[in-house]
Coordinates of C-alpha atoms (C1' of nucleotides) in Angstrom, one line a residue:
Chain S
M1 CA -23.0 3.3 -32.6
S2 CA -26.4 4.7 -32.8
K3 CA -28.5 2.6 -30.5
I4 CA -27.8 1.0 -27.2
D5 CA -30.0 -1.5 -25.5
S6 CA -31.0 -1.8 -21.9
P7 CA -32.8 -4.5 -19.9
K8 CA -36.0 -2.6 -20.7
G9 CA -35.6 -2.5 -24.4
T10 CA -33.9 -0.1 -26.8
Y11 CA -33.0 3.5 -26.3
N12 CA -32.1 6.0 -28.9
I13 CA -28.8 7.4 -27.8
S14 CA -29.9 11.0 -28.4
K15 CA -32.5 10.6 -25.7
L16 CA -30.0 9.4 -23.2
N17 CA -28.8 12.1 -20.9
R18 CA -25.4 11.0 -20.0
P19 CA -23.5 12.1 -16.9
F20 CA -19.9 13.4 -16.8
V21 CA -17.5 11.0 -15.3
T22 CA -14.4 12.1 -13.5
V23 CA -11.6 10.5 -11.4
D24 CA -10.5 12.1 -8.2
I25 CA -7.2 11.0 -6.8
L26 CA -6.2 11.2 -3.2
I27 CA -2.5 11.5 -2.9
F28 CA -1.4 10.7 0.6
T29 CA 2.1 11.2 2.0
I30 CA 3.8 11.6 5.3
Q31 CA 5.6 14.9 6.0
D32 CA 6.6 16.4 9.3
E33 CA 5.2 13.5 11.1
E34 CA 1.7 14.1 9.7
L35 CA -0.5 12.3 7.2
K36 CA -1.0 14.8 4.4
T37 CA -3.0 14.9 1.2
V38 CA -2.6 16.9 -2.0
L39 CA -5.2 19.6 -2.7
V40 CA -5.6 22.1 -5.5
K41 CA -7.2 25.5 -5.3
R42 CA -10.1 25.9 -7.7
K43 CA -9.9 28.8 -10.1
D44 CA -13.4 28.6 -11.4
L45 CA -16.9 28.5 -10.2
P46 CA -18.4 26.7 -8.4
F47 CA -16.5 26.6 -5.2
K48 CA -14.0 29.1 -6.7
E49 CA -10.9 29.6 -4.6
M50 CA -11.8 26.6 -2.5
W51 CA -9.5 23.6 -2.1
A52 CA -10.4 20.3 -3.9
I53 CA -9.1 16.9 -4.5
P54 CA -7.1 16.8 -7.8
G55 CA -8.9 15.1 -10.6
G56 CA -10.3 15.4 -14.0
F57 CA -12.5 14.0 -16.7
V58 CA -12.1 10.5 -17.9
K59 CA -11.2 10.5 -21.6
I60 CA -13.4 8.5 -23.8
D61 CA -10.7 6.0 -24.7
E62 CA -8.8 5.6 -21.5
S63 CA -9.6 3.3 -18.6
L64 CA -10.5 4.6 -15.2
E65 CA -7.1 3.5 -13.9
E66 CA -5.3 5.1 -16.8
A67 CA -7.2 8.4 -16.1
A68 CA -6.2 8.2 -12.5
T69 CA -2.6 7.5 -13.4
R70 CA -2.6 10.4 -15.8
E71 CA -3.9 12.7 -13.2
L72 CA -1.3 11.5 -10.8
V73 CA 1.5 12.2 -13.2
E74 CA 0.1 15.6 -14.0
E75 CA -0.1 16.6 -10.4
T76 CA 3.1 15.0 -9.1
G77 CA 5.2 13.8 -12.0
I78 CA 5.1 10.3 -10.4
K79 CA 4.3 7.1 -12.1
D80 CA 4.5 3.4 -11.2
V81 CA 2.7 3.7 -7.9
Y82 CA 0.1 1.6 -6.3
L83 CA -3.3 3.0 -7.1
E84 CA -6.4 1.7 -5.4
Q85 CA -10.0 2.3 -6.4
L86 CA -11.8 3.7 -3.4
F87 CA -15.4 4.3 -4.1
T88 CA -17.7 5.9 -6.7
F89 CA -19.6 8.9 -5.6
G90 CA -22.7 9.7 -7.7
D91 CA -25.1 11.8 -5.8
P92 CA -27.0 13.9 -8.5
K93 CA -26.6 17.0 -6.4
R94 CA -22.9 16.6 -5.6
D95 CA -21.9 19.1 -8.4
P96 CA -24.1 22.1 -8.9
R97 CA -23.2 22.3 -12.6
G98 CA -24.8 19.0 -13.4
R99 CA -24.5 15.3 -13.2
V100 CA -20.9 14.4 -12.4
I101 CA -20.1 10.9 -11.2
T102 CA -16.6 10.6 -9.8
V103 CA -14.6 7.4 -9.3
S104 CA -12.1 8.0 -6.5
Y105 CA -8.6 6.5 -6.2
F106 CA -5.9 6.8 -3.7
A107 CA -2.1 6.6 -3.9
L108 CA 0.6 6.5 -1.3
I109 CA 3.7 8.5 -2.2
L110 CA 7.0 9.2 -0.6
S111 CA 7.0 12.9 0.2
K112 CA 10.5 13.5 -1.1
D113 CA 9.3 12.2 -4.5
L114 CA 6.6 14.8 -4.6
S115 CA 7.5 17.8 -6.7
L116 CA 4.2 19.7 -6.7
T117 CA 5.8 22.7 -8.3
A118 CA 6.5 20.5 -11.3
S119 CA 2.9 21.1 -12.3
T120 CA 2.9 23.0 -15.5
D121 CA -0.2 24.9 -14.7
A122 CA -0.1 28.1 -12.6
K123 CA -2.4 26.2 -10.2
E124 CA -1.9 26.4 -6.5
V125 CA -1.2 22.9 -5.2
K126 CA -0.5 22.2 -1.6
L127 CA -0.2 19.5 1.0
F128 CA -2.6 19.6 3.9
S129 CA -2.6 17.5 7.0
V130 CA -5.7 15.4 7.0
N131 CA -6.3 16.6 10.5
E132 CA -6.3 20.3 9.5
L133 CA -8.2 20.5 6.2
P134 CA -9.6 23.7 4.9
P135 CA -13.2 23.9 3.8
L136 CA -13.4 21.7 0.7
A137 CA -15.3 21.9 -2.6
F138 CA -18.1 19.5 -3.5
D139 CA -18.4 16.4 -1.3
H140 CA -14.6 16.2 -1.1
Q141 CA -14.5 16.2 2.7
K142 CA -16.6 13.0 2.7
I143 CA -14.3 11.4 0.1
I144 CA -11.2 12.2 2.2
D145 CA -12.9 10.9 5.4
Y146 CA -13.7 7.7 3.6
A147 CA -10.2 7.3 2.2
V148 CA -8.6 7.9 5.5
E149 CA -10.8 5.3 7.1
R150 CA -9.9 2.8 4.3
L151 CA -6.3 3.5 4.8
K152 CA -6.4 2.9 8.5
N153 CA -8.1 -0.4 8.0
K154 CA -5.9 -1.5 5.1
I155 CA -2.6 -1.1 6.8
G156 CA -3.8 -3.7 9.3
Y157 CA -4.0 -6.5 6.8
S158 CA -1.7 -5.4 3.9
N159 CA 1.7 -4.0 3.2
I160 CA 0.5 -0.9 1.3
V161 CA 2.6 1.3 3.5
F162 CA 5.6 0.4 1.3
G163 CA 4.6 3.4 -0.8
L164 CA 5.4 5.7 2.2
L165 CA 8.8 4.3 2.8
P166 CA 12.1 4.6 0.9
K167 CA 13.9 1.5 -0.4
R168 CA 15.7 1.0 2.8
F169 CA 14.2 1.9 6.2
R170 CA 14.5 1.3 9.9
L171 CA 11.8 -0.6 11.7
S172 CA 11.3 2.6 13.8
D173 CA 10.5 4.4 10.5
L174 CA 7.9 1.8 9.7
Q175 CA 6.5 2.1 13.2
K176 CA 6.3 5.8 12.9
V177 CA 4.3 5.5 9.7
Y178 CA 1.8 3.2 11.4
E179 CA 1.5 5.5 14.4
I180 CA 0.9 8.6 12.2
I181 CA -1.8 6.9 10.2
L182 CA -3.5 5.2 13.1
N183 CA -2.9 8.3 15.2
K184 CA -1.8 6.4 18.3
K185 CA 1.3 5.2 19.9
L186 CA 2.3 1.5 19.5
D187 CA 4.5 -0.7 21.7
K188 CA 7.9 -1.1 20.0
R189 CA 8.5 -4.7 21.1
N190 CA 5.1 -5.9 20.0
F191 CA 5.2 -4.0 16.8
R192 CA 8.6 -5.4 15.8
K193 CA 7.6 -8.9 16.8
K194 CA 4.4 -8.7 14.7
M195 CA 6.0 -7.1 11.6
L196 CA 9.0 -9.4 11.5
S197 CA 6.7 -12.4 11.8
L198 CA 5.0 -11.4 8.5
D199 CA 8.1 -12.2 6.5
L200 CA 7.6 -9.1 4.3
F201 CA 11.0 -7.6 4.8
K202 CA 14.6 -8.6 4.6
E203 CA 17.7 -7.1 6.2
S204 CA 19.4 -5.0 3.7
G205 CA 22.8 -5.6 5.3
M206 CA 23.3 -1.8 5.7
E207 CA 23.0 0.3 8.7
D208 CA 21.7 3.7 9.5
R209 CA 24.5 5.6 11.3
T210 CA 22.9 9.0 11.6
G211 CA 22.9 10.4 15.1
A212 CA 24.9 9.8 18.2
H213 CA 23.5 6.4 19.1
R214 CA 23.5 2.8 18.2
P215 CA 23.0 2.3 14.4
A216 CA 19.8 0.7 13.2
M217 CA 19.5 -2.2 10.7
L218 CA 18.0 -1.1 7.4
Y219 CA 15.3 -3.3 6.0
E220 CA 13.8 -3.6 2.6
F221 CA 10.4 -4.9 1.5
K222 CA 10.8 -8.2 -0.3
K223 CA 8.1 -7.2 -2.7
R224 CA 7.0 -3.7 -3.5
E225 CA 3.6 -4.8 -4.5
V226 CA 0.5 -5.2 -2.5
V227 CA 0.3 -8.3 -0.3
F228 CA -2.5 -9.2 2.1
F229 CA -1.8 -10.9 5.4
D230 CA -3.8 -12.1 8.4
Chain V
M1 CA -25.2 24.6 -17.5
S2 CA -23.2 25.3 -20.5
K3 CA -19.6 25.0 -19.4
I4 CA -17.8 22.8 -17.0
D5 CA -14.3 23.4 -15.8
S6 CA -11.5 20.9 -15.2
P7 CA -8.1 21.1 -13.6
K8 CA -6.7 22.0 -17.0
G9 CA -9.0 24.9 -17.7
T10 CA -12.5 25.2 -19.2
Y11 CA -14.2 22.8 -21.6
N12 CA -17.2 23.5 -23.7
I13 CA -19.6 20.8 -22.9
S14 CA -20.4 20.0 -26.5
K15 CA -16.8 18.9 -26.9
L16 CA -16.8 16.5 -24.0
N17 CA -17.5 13.0 -25.1
R18 CA -19.4 11.5 -22.2
P19 CA -19.6 7.8 -21.4
F20 CA -22.7 5.9 -20.5
V21 CA -23.0 4.9 -16.9
T22 CA -24.9 1.8 -15.8
V23 CA -25.4 0.0 -12.6
D24 CA -25.1 -3.8 -12.5
I25 CA -26.5 -5.6 -9.6
L26 CA -25.4 -9.0 -8.4
I27 CA -28.3 -10.7 -6.6
F28 CA -27.0 -13.6 -4.5
T29 CA -29.2 -16.1 -2.8
I30 CA -28.9 -19.7 -1.5
Q31 CA -31.0 -22.4 -3.1
D32 CA -30.5 -26.1 -3.0
E33 CA -27.4 -25.7 -0.9
E34 CA -25.7 -23.6 -3.5
L35 CA -24.8 -20.0 -3.8
K36 CA -26.6 -18.7 -6.8
T37 CA -26.9 -15.4 -8.6
V38 CA -29.6 -13.9 -10.9
L39 CA -28.8 -13.6 -14.6
V40 CA -30.9 -12.4 -17.5
K41 CA -30.7 -13.5 -21.0
R42 CA -29.8 -10.8 -23.5
K43 CA -32.3 -10.2 -26.3
D44 CA -30.1 -7.8 -28.3
L45 CA -26.7 -7.5 -29.8
P46 CA -24.0 -7.6 -28.7
F47 CA -23.8 -10.9 -26.8
K48 CA -27.3 -11.6 -28.0
E49 CA -28.7 -14.7 -26.2
M50 CA -25.9 -14.7 -23.7
W51 CA -26.5 -14.4 -20.0
A52 CA -25.6 -11.2 -18.2
I53 CA -25.9 -9.5 -14.8
P54 CA -29.1 -7.5 -14.5
G55 CA -28.5 -3.8 -14.7
G56 CA -29.4 -0.7 -16.5
F57 CA -28.7 3.0 -17.1
V58 CA -28.4 5.4 -14.4
K59 CA -31.0 8.1 -14.8
I60 CA -29.8 11.6 -14.8
D61 CA -31.5 12.6 -11.6
E62 CA -31.2 9.5 -9.5
S63 CA -28.2 8.5 -7.3
L64 CA -26.2 5.3 -8.1
E65 CA -27.8 3.6 -5.1
E66 CA -31.2 4.6 -6.2
A67 CA -30.5 3.2 -9.6
A68 CA -29.3 -0.1 -8.1
T69 CA -32.4 -0.2 -5.9
R70 CA -34.7 0.4 -8.8
E71 CA -33.0 -2.3 -10.8
L72 CA -33.4 -4.7 -7.9
V73 CA -37.1 -4.0 -7.6
E74 CA -37.6 -4.4 -11.3
E75 CA -35.8 -7.7 -11.4
T76 CA -37.1 -9.2 -8.1
G77 CA -39.9 -7.0 -6.7
I78 CA -37.8 -6.8 -3.5
K79 CA -37.0 -3.6 -1.7
D80 CA -35.4 -2.7 1.6
V81 CA -32.4 -4.9 1.3
Y82 CA -28.8 -4.2 2.0
L83 CA -27.0 -3.1 -1.1
E84 CA -23.2 -2.7 -1.2
Q85 CA -21.2 -0.9 -3.8
L86 CA -18.7 -3.4 -5.2
F87 CA -16.5 -1.8 -7.8
T88 CA -16.6 0.3 -10.8
F89 CA -15.5 -1.3 -14.1
G90 CA -14.6 1.1 -16.8
D91 CA -12.4 -0.5 -19.4
P92 CA -13.0 1.3 -22.7
K93 CA -13.3 -1.9 -24.5
R94 CA -15.6 -3.7 -22.1
D95 CA -18.7 -2.9 -24.2
P96 CA -18.3 -3.1 -28.0
R97 CA -21.0 -0.5 -28.5
G98 CA -19.1 2.3 -26.9
R99 CA -17.9 3.6 -23.7
V100 CA -20.0 2.2 -20.9
I101 CA -18.8 2.5 -17.3
T102 CA -20.6 0.3 -14.8
V103 CA -20.9 0.7 -11.1
S104 CA -21.6 -2.7 -9.6
Y105 CA -23.6 -3.5 -6.5
F106 CA -24.5 -6.7 -4.7
A107 CA -27.4 -7.7 -2.6
L108 CA -28.2 -10.8 -0.6
I109 CA -31.7 -12.1 -0.8
L110 CA -33.7 -14.9 0.7
S111 CA -34.5 -17.3 -2.2
K112 CA -38.1 -17.7 -1.2
D113 CA -38.6 -13.9 -1.5
L114 CA -37.3 -14.1 -5.1
S115 CA -40.2 -14.1 -7.6
L116 CA -38.3 -13.8 -10.8
T117 CA -41.4 -14.5 -12.8
A118 CA -42.9 -11.3 -11.4
S119 CA -40.8 -9.4 -13.9
T120 CA -43.1 -7.7 -16.3
D121 CA -40.9 -8.1 -19.3
A122 CA -40.9 -11.3 -21.3
K123 CA -37.3 -11.6 -20.4
E124 CA -35.7 -14.8 -19.4
V125 CA -34.4 -14.5 -15.9
K126 CA -32.7 -17.4 -14.0
L127 CA -30.7 -18.4 -11.0
F128 CA -27.3 -19.9 -11.7
S129 CA -24.9 -21.5 -9.3
V130 CA -21.8 -19.4 -9.1
N131 CA -19.9 -22.6 -9.6
E132 CA -21.7 -23.5 -12.9
L133 CA -22.0 -20.3 -14.8
P134 CA -22.8 -20.2 -18.5
P135 CA -20.6 -18.1 -20.7
L136 CA -21.3 -14.5 -19.8
A137 CA -21.7 -11.3 -21.7
F138 CA -19.2 -8.4 -21.4
D139 CA -16.8 -8.6 -18.5
H140 CA -19.5 -10.1 -16.3
Q141 CA -17.5 -13.2 -15.4
K142 CA -14.8 -11.0 -13.9
I143 CA -17.4 -9.0 -12.0
I144 CA -19.0 -12.1 -10.5
D145 CA -15.6 -13.5 -9.5
Y146 CA -14.8 -10.2 -7.8
A147 CA -18.2 -10.2 -6.0
V148 CA -17.9 -13.7 -4.7
E149 CA -14.4 -13.0 -3.4
R150 CA -15.7 -9.9 -1.6
L151 CA -18.6 -11.9 -0.2
K152 CA -16.3 -14.6 1.2
N153 CA -14.2 -12.0 2.9
K154 CA -17.1 -10.0 4.2
I155 CA -18.9 -12.7 6.1
G156 CA -15.8 -13.1 8.2
Y157 CA -16.1 -9.7 9.8
S158 CA -19.7 -8.7 9.3
N159 CA -23.2 -10.0 9.8
I160 CA -24.3 -9.5 6.2
V161 CA -25.5 -13.0 5.9
F162 CA -28.7 -11.9 7.6
G163 CA -30.0 -11.3 4.1
L164 CA -29.8 -15.0 3.4
L165 CA -31.7 -16.1 6.5
P166 CA -35.3 -15.9 7.4
K167 CA -36.5 -14.0 10.5
R168 CA -36.0 -17.1 12.7
F169 CA -33.4 -19.7 12.0
R170 CA -31.4 -22.5 13.5
L171 CA -27.7 -22.2 14.2
S172 CA -27.3 -25.1 11.8
D173 CA -28.9 -23.0 9.1
L174 CA -26.5 -20.2 9.8
Q175 CA -23.6 -22.6 9.6
K176 CA -24.8 -24.1 6.4
V177 CA -24.9 -20.6 4.8
Y178 CA -21.3 -20.0 5.9
E179 CA -20.2 -23.4 4.6
I180 CA -21.9 -22.9 1.2
I181 CA -20.3 -19.4 0.7
L182 CA -16.9 -20.5 1.9
N183 CA -17.2 -23.8 0.2
K184 CA -15.8 -25.7 3.1
K185 CA -17.0 -27.6 6.2
L186 CA -16.8 -25.9 9.5
D187 CA -16.6 -27.5 13.0
K188 CA -20.0 -27.2 14.7
R189 CA -18.8 -26.6 18.2
N190 CA -16.3 -23.9 17.2
F191 CA -18.8 -22.2 14.9
R192 CA -21.5 -22.0 17.5
K193 CA -19.1 -20.8 20.2
K194 CA -17.8 -18.1 17.9
M195 CA -21.2 -16.9 16.6
L196 CA -22.9 -16.8 20.0
S197 CA -19.9 -14.8 21.4
L198 CA -20.6 -12.1 18.9
D199 CA -23.9 -11.2 20.6
L200 CA -25.6 -10.6 17.2
F201 CA -28.5 -13.0 17.8
K202 CA -31.1 -13.7 20.5
E203 CA -33.1 -16.7 21.2
S204 CA -36.6 -16.3 19.7
G205 CA -38.2 -18.6 22.3
M206 CA -39.5 -20.8 19.5
E207 CA -38.3 -24.2 18.3
D208 CA -38.0 -25.9 15.0
R209 CA -39.8 -29.3 15.3
T210 CA -39.5 -30.6 11.8
G211 CA -38.0 -34.0 11.5
A212 CA -37.7 -37.0 13.7
H213 CA -35.1 -35.6 16.0
R214 CA -34.4 -33.2 18.8
P215 CA -35.9 -29.8 18.1
A216 CA -33.6 -26.8 17.5
M217 CA -33.8 -23.4 19.1
L218 CA -34.7 -20.7 16.6
Y219 CA -32.6 -17.5 16.8
E220 CA -33.2 -14.0 15.4
F221 CA -30.7 -11.3 14.5
K222 CA -30.8 -8.5 17.0
K223 CA -30.4 -6.0 14.2
R224 CA -31.1 -6.6 10.5
E225 CA -28.5 -4.0 9.5
V226 CA -24.9 -4.4 8.7
V227 CA -22.6 -4.6 11.8
F228 CA -18.9 -5.2 11.6
F229 CA -17.1 -7.3 14.2
D230 CA -13.5 -8.5 14.9
Chain L
dT1 C1' -35.2 -48.6 20.1
dG2 C1' -33.2 -46.7 16.1
dA3 C1' -32.5 -42.7 13.3
dA4 C1' -31.5 -38.0 13.0
dT5 C1' -30.1 -33.7 14.4
dA6 C1' -29.2 -30.5 18.6
dG7 C1' -26.3 -29.2 22.0
dT8 C1' -22.2 -29.1 24.8
dG9 C1' -16.6 -28.8 27.1
dT10 C1' -11.6 -29.4 27.3
dC11 C1' -7.2 -29.1 25.8
dT12 C1' -3.6 -27.1 22.9
dT13 C1' -1.8 -23.6 20.3
dT14 C1' -1.4 -19.1 18.7
dC15 C1' -1.6 -14.3 19.0
dA16 C1' -2.2 -9.7 21.1
dG17 C1' -0.9 -6.9 24.7
dA18 C1' 1.4 -5.3 28.9
dC19 C1' 5.8 -4.5 30.5
dA20 C1' 11.8 -2.9 31.2
dA21 C1' 16.4 -3.8 30.8
dT22 C1' 20.6 -4.2 28.0
dA23 C1' 23.4 -2.9 23.7
dT24 C1' 25.9 0.1 20.8
dG25 C1' 27.7 4.0 18.7
dC26 C1' 28.8 9.0 18.8
dC27 C1' 30.2 13.0 21.1
Chain F
dG1 C1' 30.9 8.8 30.7
dG2 C1' 26.6 10.6 29.0
dC3 C1' 23.2 10.6 25.5
dA4 C1' 20.2 8.8 22.2
dT5 C1' 18.2 5.2 19.9
dA6 C1' 18.3 0.0 18.8
dT7 C1' 17.4 -4.4 20.2
dT8 C1' 15.5 -8.1 22.9
dG9 C1' 12.0 -11.7 26.1
dT10 C1' 8.5 -13.1 29.4
dC11 C1' 4.1 -13.4 31.2
dT12 C1' -0.8 -13.2 30.8
dG13 C1' -5.3 -13.4 28.7
dA14 C1' -8.2 -14.2 24.7
dA15 C1' -9.4 -16.5 20.8
dA16 C1' -8.9 -20.2 17.3
dG17 C1' -8.8 -24.8 16.3
dA18 C1' -8.8 -29.9 17.1
dC19 C1' -11.6 -33.2 18.9
dA20 C1' -16.4 -36.8 20.8
dC21 C1' -20.0 -37.6 23.5
dT22 C1' -24.7 -36.9 25.4
dA23 C1' -29.7 -35.1 24.7
dT24 C1' -34.0 -35.1 22.6
dT25 C1' -37.6 -36.0 19.5
dC26 C1' -40.3 -38.8 16.3
dA27 C1' -41.3 -42.8 13.7

DNA sequence: TGAATAGTGTCTTTCAGACAATATGCC
DNA sequence: GGCATATTGTCTGAAAGACACTATTCA
């Protein structure tokens, strides 16, 4: 490979100033009744000591999704989760070191599966409530805002929340997830009516008997893959 | 800039194998009652003589959107249109020449504003119905399929079709645009009721008096910028 | 007056949203 | 029995969808 053409003609590769390309991955989970996201503390300039979305360079022979999956495994040890491409941010000034274009992805993870300490680096990695974020490096605040907005919309017409629920769950657990993400109370009767009408779950036959009260039926998702409704 | 850090530590730039980054821009219009898109015939290998989505390299100091806007002007002479980022395609094998990641955008243009011949190159540029596409270079068929799907969804909850209509238009023109994009007939009464309830248009006070039949009221969009509804 | 398109209203069904009482299990 | 959560139904208003006739202009 020594030349590459463009609509305008032919460039010599050596004249082409290529950008860096990274993937950033927004790992969302619910913990202590809050929507949280994984951040890592930067050890180098620029934005040294500031918190940032985990991410890294795309290797020359891996796809974007492979890069995001790899980053996710490196940060959390988790694989086989739903990853969705969010947006590509490419402002020339977004990284003071030079031209870095980042393709962002998000993932929804069960908090009990998250073992952040599993990270082999001595890096500081922490969960932050999306409502109480520290000052963030680069344009990462903008990226998180965008992701949270997408998430709020998407739970309205898809079943992506399955990533935030265990195999078996109560309808009240499901409702709590919606309430936390949307940041508002929902009516129990209307919520159950709507959810059950979607035909996404089935009764597991088991009950939850924790607590001094009537047991709850445990449901399971029929499919743990993304389905759109509406 | 001589070094750039990553979550794993510090790289020397010279060791980082950087990809090329392009923007591809899907220019949609309606002509002869069909949804069409602009394609250019490739003059070089690979995929020589095949049709492709117009696009080009992102310059090192321009944003992705600036690059897409520039490409759009180069292809069509048109500026000031709504451009939406679609998706970033980055399969390592999508371009046989090497690693090329492409950020795709789409635009909706009035066909009478399109002057494809204005292109200064001797390139072949043509409109194709999205239903009768020739064999396409690279993964461009996939990109177009994705864009058409997005477009079909998006007209259901936004006013983006304003890009496909002149300043003043009949409600039957609007309906035709929806029917062509969705590829199905709509009920006139229900369509008008719904559209007028959205409060996106106003009566222009003028009438269309072409044809031997009752004149139609001409409407205008209140805002020629994207608004979401529903 | 015939051809062609514009413009309009009702009924039914579906869905969202407001709203409260009973059921069950554990202590 | 008291506590805590689970489970359930009705009414109302809004919107979607099916459906057909009248209005206006020009040739």
